[in-house]
């Protein structure tokens, strides 16, 4: 089995959460919503928070100095096919509302009460 390590961030501003709508991927056959994030690089294996901060900046343009209270809230582990998927899930806050265009998908500030209505992965939904 192979180990796939990922870091995901949910950034809050007022009563909204920054979400990204991604189109189909090799892991999902339809478009879906998620927090910001991605795979850990080899040099980040022992530092998932650094990977999380990198992914936030790459996908939104939000710098580490523009984030407060970034803390790991969940560590999700599951087996899928021939992989063990380990996902570090961080929650933080930002006051920044202006975002860059992302190659990863469409960024949106989503009202917290609306998140359950989005097409989310099974793991993120739980």
Short mmCIF file of N, CA and C in Angstrom, two decimals:
data_model
loop_
_atom_site.label_atom_id
_atom_site.label_comp_id
_atom_site.label_asym_id
_atom_site.label_seq_id
_atom_site.Cartn_x
_atom_site.Cartn_y
_atom_site.Cartn_z
N UNK A 1 0.84 -1.19 0.00
CA UNK A 1 0.00 0.00 0.00
C UNK A 1 0.88 1.25 0.00
N UNK A 2 0.36 2.29 -0.59
CA UNK A 2 1.07 3.56 -0.62
C UNK A 2 0.38 4.54 0.32
N UNK A 3 1.15 5.48 0.83
CA UNK A 3 0.62 6.50 1.73
C UNK A 3 0.49 7.81 0.96
N UNK A 4 -0.72 8.39 0.97
CA UNK A 4 -0.97 9.69 0.34
C UNK A 4 -1.27 10.66 1.47
N UNK A 5 -0.41 11.67 1.65
CA UNK A 5 -0.60 12.65 2.71
C UNK A 5 -1.04 13.98 2.11
N UNK A 6 -2.09 14.55 2.73
CA UNK A 6 -2.67 15.79 2.24
C UNK A 6 -2.93 16.74 3.40
N UNK A 7 -2.96 18.03 3.09
CA UNK A 7 -3.32 19.05 4.07
C UNK A 7 -4.45 19.89 3.48
N UNK A 8 -5.45 20.19 4.30
CA UNK A 8 -6.62 20.96 3.87
C UNK A 8 -6.90 22.05 4.89
N UNK A 9 -7.27 23.23 4.40
CA UNK A 9 -7.57 24.36 5.30
C UNK A 9 -8.96 24.90 5.02
N UNK A 10 -9.66 25.19 6.10
CA UNK A 10 -10.93 25.90 6.03
C UNK A 10 -10.71 27.23 6.74
N UNK A 11 -10.73 28.31 5.94
CA UNK A 11 -10.51 29.65 6.49
C UNK A 11 -11.86 30.35 6.65
N UNK A 12 -12.05 30.97 7.81
CA UNK A 12 -13.30 31.62 8.16
C UNK A 12 -13.11 33.14 8.15
N UNK A 13 -14.13 33.83 7.65
CA UNK A 13 -14.20 35.30 7.69
C UNK A 13 -15.65 35.65 7.95
N UNK A 14 -15.90 36.30 9.07
CA UNK A 14 -17.27 36.56 9.50
C UNK A 14 -18.01 35.22 9.58
N UNK A 15 -19.14 35.08 8.94
CA UNK A 15 -19.90 33.82 8.99
C UNK A 15 -19.71 32.99 7.71
N UNK A 16 -18.62 33.24 7.02
CA UNK A 16 -18.38 32.55 5.76
C UNK A 16 -17.09 31.72 5.83
N UNK A 17 -17.02 30.73 4.95
CA UNK A 17 -15.87 29.84 4.86
C UNK A 17 -15.36 29.89 3.43
N UNK A 18 -14.05 29.99 3.27
CA UNK A 18 -13.46 29.99 1.93
C UNK A 18 -13.45 28.55 1.40
N UNK A 19 -14.12 28.36 0.28
CA UNK A 19 -14.23 27.04 -0.35
C UNK A 19 -13.76 27.15 -1.79
N UNK A 20 -13.36 26.01 -2.33
CA UNK A 20 -12.96 25.96 -3.72
C UNK A 20 -13.77 24.89 -4.44
N UNK A 21 -14.33 25.28 -5.58
CA UNK A 21 -15.08 24.33 -6.41
C UNK A 21 -14.12 23.80 -7.46
N UNK A 22 -13.87 22.51 -7.39
CA UNK A 22 -12.93 21.88 -8.32
C UNK A 22 -13.72 21.07 -9.35
N UNK A 23 -13.16 21.06 -10.56
CA UNK A 23 -13.81 20.24 -11.59
C UNK A 23 -13.37 18.79 -11.39
N UNK A 24 -13.74 17.93 -12.28
CA UNK A 24 -13.39 16.52 -12.17
C UNK A 24 -11.89 16.36 -11.93
N UNK A 25 -11.54 15.31 -11.20
CA UNK A 25 -10.13 14.99 -10.98
C UNK A 25 -9.97 13.49 -11.06
N UNK A 26 -8.74 13.01 -10.91
CA UNK A 26 -8.53 11.57 -10.94
C UNK A 26 -9.15 10.89 -9.72
N UNK A 27 -9.46 11.70 -8.67
CA UNK A 27 -10.06 11.14 -7.47
C UNK A 27 -11.58 11.29 -7.45
N UNK A 28 -12.12 12.24 -8.21
CA UNK A 28 -13.58 12.49 -8.25
C UNK A 28 -14.02 12.60 -9.70
N UNK A 29 -15.16 11.97 -10.00
CA UNK A 29 -15.64 11.97 -11.39
C UNK A 29 -16.54 13.16 -11.72
N UNK A 30 -16.90 13.96 -10.72
CA UNK A 30 -17.72 15.14 -10.97
C UNK A 30 -17.15 16.32 -10.18
N UNK A 31 -17.65 17.53 -10.47
CA UNK A 31 -17.13 18.68 -9.74
C UNK A 31 -17.57 18.59 -8.28
N UNK A 32 -16.71 19.13 -7.41
CA UNK A 32 -16.96 19.03 -5.98
C UNK A 32 -16.34 20.23 -5.28
N UNK A 33 -16.76 20.47 -4.04
CA UNK A 33 -16.27 21.57 -3.23
C UNK A 33 -15.37 21.04 -2.12
N UNK A 34 -14.40 21.87 -1.74
CA UNK A 34 -13.48 21.48 -0.68
C UNK A 34 -12.88 22.72 -0.04
N UNK A 35 -12.14 22.49 1.02
CA UNK A 35 -11.29 23.56 1.54
C UNK A 35 -10.08 23.67 0.64
N UNK A 36 -9.21 24.61 0.93
CA UNK A 36 -7.99 24.76 0.15
C UNK A 36 -7.00 23.68 0.59
N UNK A 37 -6.22 23.17 -0.33
CA UNK A 37 -5.24 22.19 0.09
C UNK A 37 -4.76 21.30 -1.03
N UNK A 38 -3.93 20.36 -0.63
CA UNK A 38 -3.35 19.43 -1.59
C UNK A 38 -2.36 18.51 -0.93
N UNK A 39 -1.54 17.89 -1.75
CA UNK A 39 -0.59 16.90 -1.27
C UNK A 39 0.64 17.54 -0.62
N UNK A 40 1.18 16.84 0.36
CA UNK A 40 2.42 17.28 0.99
C UNK A 40 3.58 16.97 0.05
N UNK A 41 4.50 17.92 -0.08
CA UNK A 41 5.73 17.71 -0.83
C UNK A 41 6.68 16.87 0.03
N UNK A 42 7.65 16.18 -0.59
CA UNK A 42 8.56 15.33 0.20
C UNK A 42 9.21 16.04 1.39
N UNK A 43 9.60 17.29 1.23
CA UNK A 43 10.26 18.02 2.32
C UNK A 43 9.27 18.47 3.40
N UNK A 44 7.98 18.29 3.18
CA UNK A 44 6.95 18.71 4.13
C UNK A 44 6.35 17.55 4.93
N UNK A 45 6.82 16.35 4.71
CA UNK A 45 6.22 15.16 5.32
C UNK A 45 6.10 15.30 6.84
N UNK A 46 7.07 15.91 7.48
CA UNK A 46 7.02 16.09 8.93
C UNK A 46 6.47 17.45 9.35
N UNK A 47 5.97 18.23 8.39
CA UNK A 47 5.46 19.58 8.67
C UNK A 47 4.19 19.86 7.88
N UNK A 48 3.09 19.18 8.20
CA UNK A 48 1.87 19.39 7.41
C UNK A 48 1.36 20.83 7.48
N UNK A 49 1.64 21.55 8.56
CA UNK A 49 1.17 22.93 8.65
C UNK A 49 1.87 23.80 7.60
N UNK A 50 3.15 23.54 7.36
CA UNK A 50 3.88 24.28 6.32
C UNK A 50 3.27 23.99 4.96
N UNK A 51 2.91 22.73 4.72
CA UNK A 51 2.26 22.37 3.45
C UNK A 51 0.92 23.07 3.33
N UNK A 52 0.19 23.15 4.42
CA UNK A 52 -1.12 23.80 4.42
C UNK A 52 -0.98 25.28 4.07
N UNK A 53 -0.03 25.95 4.69
CA UNK A 53 0.21 27.38 4.42
C UNK A 53 0.61 27.59 2.97
N UNK A 54 1.44 26.70 2.44
CA UNK A 54 1.86 26.80 1.03
C UNK A 54 0.66 26.64 0.12
N UNK A 55 -0.18 25.65 0.38
CA UNK A 55 -1.36 25.41 -0.45
C UNK A 55 -2.33 26.59 -0.40
N UNK A 56 -2.53 27.16 0.80
CA UNK A 56 -3.41 28.32 0.92
C UNK A 56 -2.92 29.45 0.03
N UNK A 57 -1.62 29.73 0.09
CA UNK A 57 -1.06 30.82 -0.72
C UNK A 57 -1.16 30.50 -2.21
N UNK A 58 -0.81 29.27 -2.61
CA UNK A 58 -0.86 28.91 -4.03
C UNK A 58 -2.28 29.01 -4.60
N UNK A 59 -3.27 28.64 -3.81
CA UNK A 59 -4.64 28.58 -4.33
C UNK A 59 -5.42 29.87 -4.15
N UNK A 60 -5.00 30.74 -3.21
CA UNK A 60 -5.81 31.94 -2.93
C UNK A 60 -5.02 33.24 -2.89
N UNK A 61 -3.70 33.17 -2.74
CA UNK A 61 -2.90 34.38 -2.59
C UNK A 61 -2.86 34.89 -1.16
N UNK A 62 -3.52 34.20 -0.23
CA UNK A 62 -3.51 34.61 1.18
C UNK A 62 -2.18 34.18 1.80
N UNK A 63 -1.48 35.15 2.38
CA UNK A 63 -0.17 34.91 2.99
C UNK A 63 -0.33 34.44 4.43
N UNK A 64 0.71 33.78 4.93
CA UNK A 64 0.69 33.30 6.32
C UNK A 64 0.40 34.44 7.30
N UNK A 65 0.97 35.63 7.02
CA UNK A 65 0.78 36.78 7.91
C UNK A 65 -0.67 37.29 7.91
N UNK A 66 -1.48 36.84 6.94
CA UNK A 66 -2.89 37.25 6.84
C UNK A 66 -3.84 36.20 7.44
N UNK A 67 -3.26 35.20 8.10
CA UNK A 67 -4.03 34.11 8.70
C UNK A 67 -3.81 34.14 10.21
N UNK A 68 -4.88 33.96 10.96
CA UNK A 68 -4.73 33.84 12.41
C UNK A 68 -5.36 32.52 12.87
N UNK A 69 -4.89 32.05 14.00
CA UNK A 69 -5.47 30.87 14.65
C UNK A 69 -5.49 29.62 13.77
N UNK A 70 -4.50 29.43 12.92
CA UNK A 70 -4.47 28.24 12.06
C UNK A 70 -4.04 27.05 12.90
N UNK A 71 -4.99 26.15 13.13
CA UNK A 71 -4.73 24.98 13.99
C UNK A 71 -5.30 23.73 13.36
N UNK A 72 -4.58 22.62 13.56
CA UNK A 72 -5.10 21.34 13.08
C UNK A 72 -6.26 20.92 13.99
N UNK A 73 -7.39 20.64 13.36
CA UNK A 73 -8.58 20.23 14.11
C UNK A 73 -8.87 18.75 13.94
N UNK A 74 -8.51 18.20 12.78
CA UNK A 74 -8.80 16.80 12.51
C UNK A 74 -7.65 16.15 11.77
N UNK A 75 -7.46 14.87 12.03
CA UNK A 75 -6.56 14.04 11.26
C UNK A 75 -7.42 12.88 10.74
N UNK A 76 -7.64 12.87 9.43
CA UNK A 76 -8.52 11.88 8.81
C UNK A 76 -7.66 10.80 8.16
N UNK A 77 -7.98 9.56 8.44
CA UNK A 77 -7.24 8.44 7.87
C UNK A 77 -8.25 7.44 7.31
N UNK A 78 -8.02 7.03 6.08
CA UNK A 78 -8.88 6.01 5.50
C UNK A 78 -8.10 5.23 4.45
N UNK A 79 -8.58 4.06 4.17
CA UNK A 79 -7.98 3.21 3.14
C UNK A 79 -8.90 3.26 1.93
N UNK A 80 -8.30 3.54 0.78
CA UNK A 80 -9.07 3.52 -0.47
C UNK A 80 -8.21 2.82 -1.52
N UNK A 81 -8.74 1.75 -2.04
CA UNK A 81 -8.02 0.93 -3.01
C UNK A 81 -6.67 0.52 -2.42
N UNK A 82 -5.58 0.89 -3.06
CA UNK A 82 -4.25 0.48 -2.58
C UNK A 82 -3.53 1.62 -1.87
N UNK A 83 -4.31 2.59 -1.34
CA UNK A 83 -3.71 3.74 -0.65
C UNK A 83 -4.23 3.88 0.77
N UNK A 84 -3.35 4.36 1.62
CA UNK A 84 -3.75 4.87 2.93
C UNK A 84 -3.74 6.38 2.76
N UNK A 85 -4.88 7.01 2.94
CA UNK A 85 -4.98 8.47 2.78
C UNK A 85 -5.03 9.12 4.15
N UNK A 86 -4.06 9.98 4.37
CA UNK A 86 -3.96 10.69 5.64
C UNK A 86 -4.11 12.18 5.33
N UNK A 87 -5.12 12.80 5.93
CA UNK A 87 -5.43 14.19 5.63
C UNK A 87 -5.44 15.01 6.92
N UNK A 88 -4.59 16.03 6.95
CA UNK A 88 -4.52 16.96 8.07
C UNK A 88 -5.46 18.11 7.76
N UNK A 89 -6.43 18.34 8.63
CA UNK A 89 -7.44 19.37 8.37
C UNK A 89 -7.26 20.51 9.38
N UNK A 90 -7.00 21.71 8.83
CA UNK A 90 -6.75 22.90 9.64
C UNK A 90 -7.92 23.87 9.52
N UNK A 91 -8.18 24.59 10.59
CA UNK A 91 -9.14 25.69 10.60
C UNK A 91 -8.38 26.94 11.00
N UNK A 92 -8.72 28.06 10.36
CA UNK A 92 -8.09 29.33 10.69
C UNK A 92 -9.02 30.48 10.34
N UNK A 93 -8.53 31.69 10.56
CA UNK A 93 -9.32 32.89 10.28
C UNK A 93 -8.48 33.84 9.41
N UNK A 94 -9.18 34.63 8.62
CA UNK A 94 -8.52 35.68 7.85
C UNK A 94 -9.50 36.83 7.68
N UNK A 95 -8.96 38.01 7.54
CA UNK A 95 -9.79 39.18 7.25
C UNK A 95 -9.70 39.54 5.76
N UNK A 96 -8.81 38.85 5.05
CA UNK A 96 -8.62 39.16 3.63
C UNK A 96 -9.81 38.65 2.82
N UNK A 97 -10.34 39.51 1.98
CA UNK A 97 -11.48 39.10 1.16
C UNK A 97 -11.10 39.01 -0.32
N UNK A 98 -10.05 39.72 -0.73
CA UNK A 98 -9.62 39.69 -2.13
C UNK A 98 -8.75 38.47 -2.36
N UNK A 99 -9.07 37.72 -3.41
CA UNK A 99 -8.39 36.48 -3.70
C UNK A 99 -7.85 36.50 -5.12
N UNK A 100 -6.83 35.70 -5.37
CA UNK A 100 -6.31 35.57 -6.72
C UNK A 100 -7.15 34.55 -7.48
N UNK A 101 -7.02 34.52 -8.77
CA UNK A 101 -7.64 33.46 -9.58
C UNK A 101 -6.81 32.21 -9.36
N UNK A 102 -7.47 31.09 -9.20
CA UNK A 102 -6.77 29.84 -8.93
C UNK A 102 -6.87 28.89 -10.10
N UNK A 103 -5.76 28.25 -10.44
CA UNK A 103 -5.77 27.21 -11.47
C UNK A 103 -6.45 25.95 -10.96
N UNK A 104 -6.62 25.85 -9.65
CA UNK A 104 -7.17 24.65 -9.03
C UNK A 104 -8.70 24.60 -9.08
N UNK A 105 -9.33 25.77 -9.19
CA UNK A 105 -10.78 25.82 -9.21
C UNK A 105 -11.30 27.20 -8.90
N UNK A 106 -12.59 27.30 -8.66
CA UNK A 106 -13.26 28.58 -8.42
C UNK A 106 -13.41 28.81 -6.91
N UNK A 107 -12.83 29.89 -6.42
CA UNK A 107 -12.89 30.24 -5.00
C UNK A 107 -14.16 31.01 -4.69
N UNK A 108 -14.77 30.70 -3.54
CA UNK A 108 -15.96 31.41 -3.10
C UNK A 108 -16.01 31.46 -1.58
N UNK A 109 -16.51 32.59 -1.07
CA UNK A 109 -16.82 32.69 0.35
C UNK A 109 -18.24 32.17 0.50
N UNK A 110 -18.42 31.04 1.19
CA UNK A 110 -19.70 30.36 1.32
C UNK A 110 -20.21 30.53 2.75
N UNK A 111 -21.48 30.90 2.87
CA UNK A 111 -22.08 31.00 4.19
C UNK A 111 -22.02 29.64 4.88
N UNK A 112 -21.63 29.63 6.15
CA UNK A 112 -21.47 28.37 6.88
C UNK A 112 -22.71 27.49 6.81
N UNK A 113 -23.87 28.09 6.84
CA UNK A 113 -25.11 27.31 6.82
C UNK A 113 -25.36 26.64 5.47
N UNK A 114 -24.69 27.07 4.42
CA UNK A 114 -24.90 26.52 3.08
C UNK A 114 -23.94 25.39 2.72
N UNK A 115 -22.92 25.16 3.53
CA UNK A 115 -21.90 24.17 3.18
C UNK A 115 -22.49 22.78 3.02
N UNK A 116 -23.43 22.42 3.86
CA UNK A 116 -24.03 21.08 3.78
C UNK A 116 -24.77 20.84 2.47
N UNK A 117 -25.12 21.91 1.75
CA UNK A 117 -25.83 21.78 0.47
C UNK A 117 -24.88 21.60 -0.71
N UNK A 118 -23.58 21.69 -0.48
CA UNK A 118 -22.60 21.57 -1.56
C UNK A 118 -22.24 20.11 -1.81
N UNK A 119 -21.75 19.82 -3.00
CA UNK A 119 -21.24 18.49 -3.32
C UNK A 119 -19.84 18.37 -2.71
N UNK A 120 -19.76 17.71 -1.57
CA UNK A 120 -18.51 17.54 -0.83
C UNK A 120 -18.08 16.09 -0.89
N UNK A 121 -16.78 15.85 -0.69
CA UNK A 121 -16.34 14.47 -0.59
C UNK A 121 -16.93 13.86 0.68
N UNK A 122 -17.02 12.54 0.70
CA UNK A 122 -17.59 11.86 1.87
C UNK A 122 -16.81 12.21 3.14
N UNK A 123 -15.50 12.25 3.05
CA UNK A 123 -14.67 12.51 4.23
C UNK A 123 -14.88 13.93 4.74
N UNK A 124 -14.90 14.92 3.87
CA UNK A 124 -15.09 16.31 4.28
C UNK A 124 -16.51 16.51 4.82
N UNK A 125 -17.48 15.89 4.21
CA UNK A 125 -18.87 16.03 4.66
C UNK A 125 -19.01 15.57 6.11
N UNK A 126 -18.39 14.47 6.47
CA UNK A 126 -18.48 13.94 7.84
C UNK A 126 -17.74 14.84 8.78
#
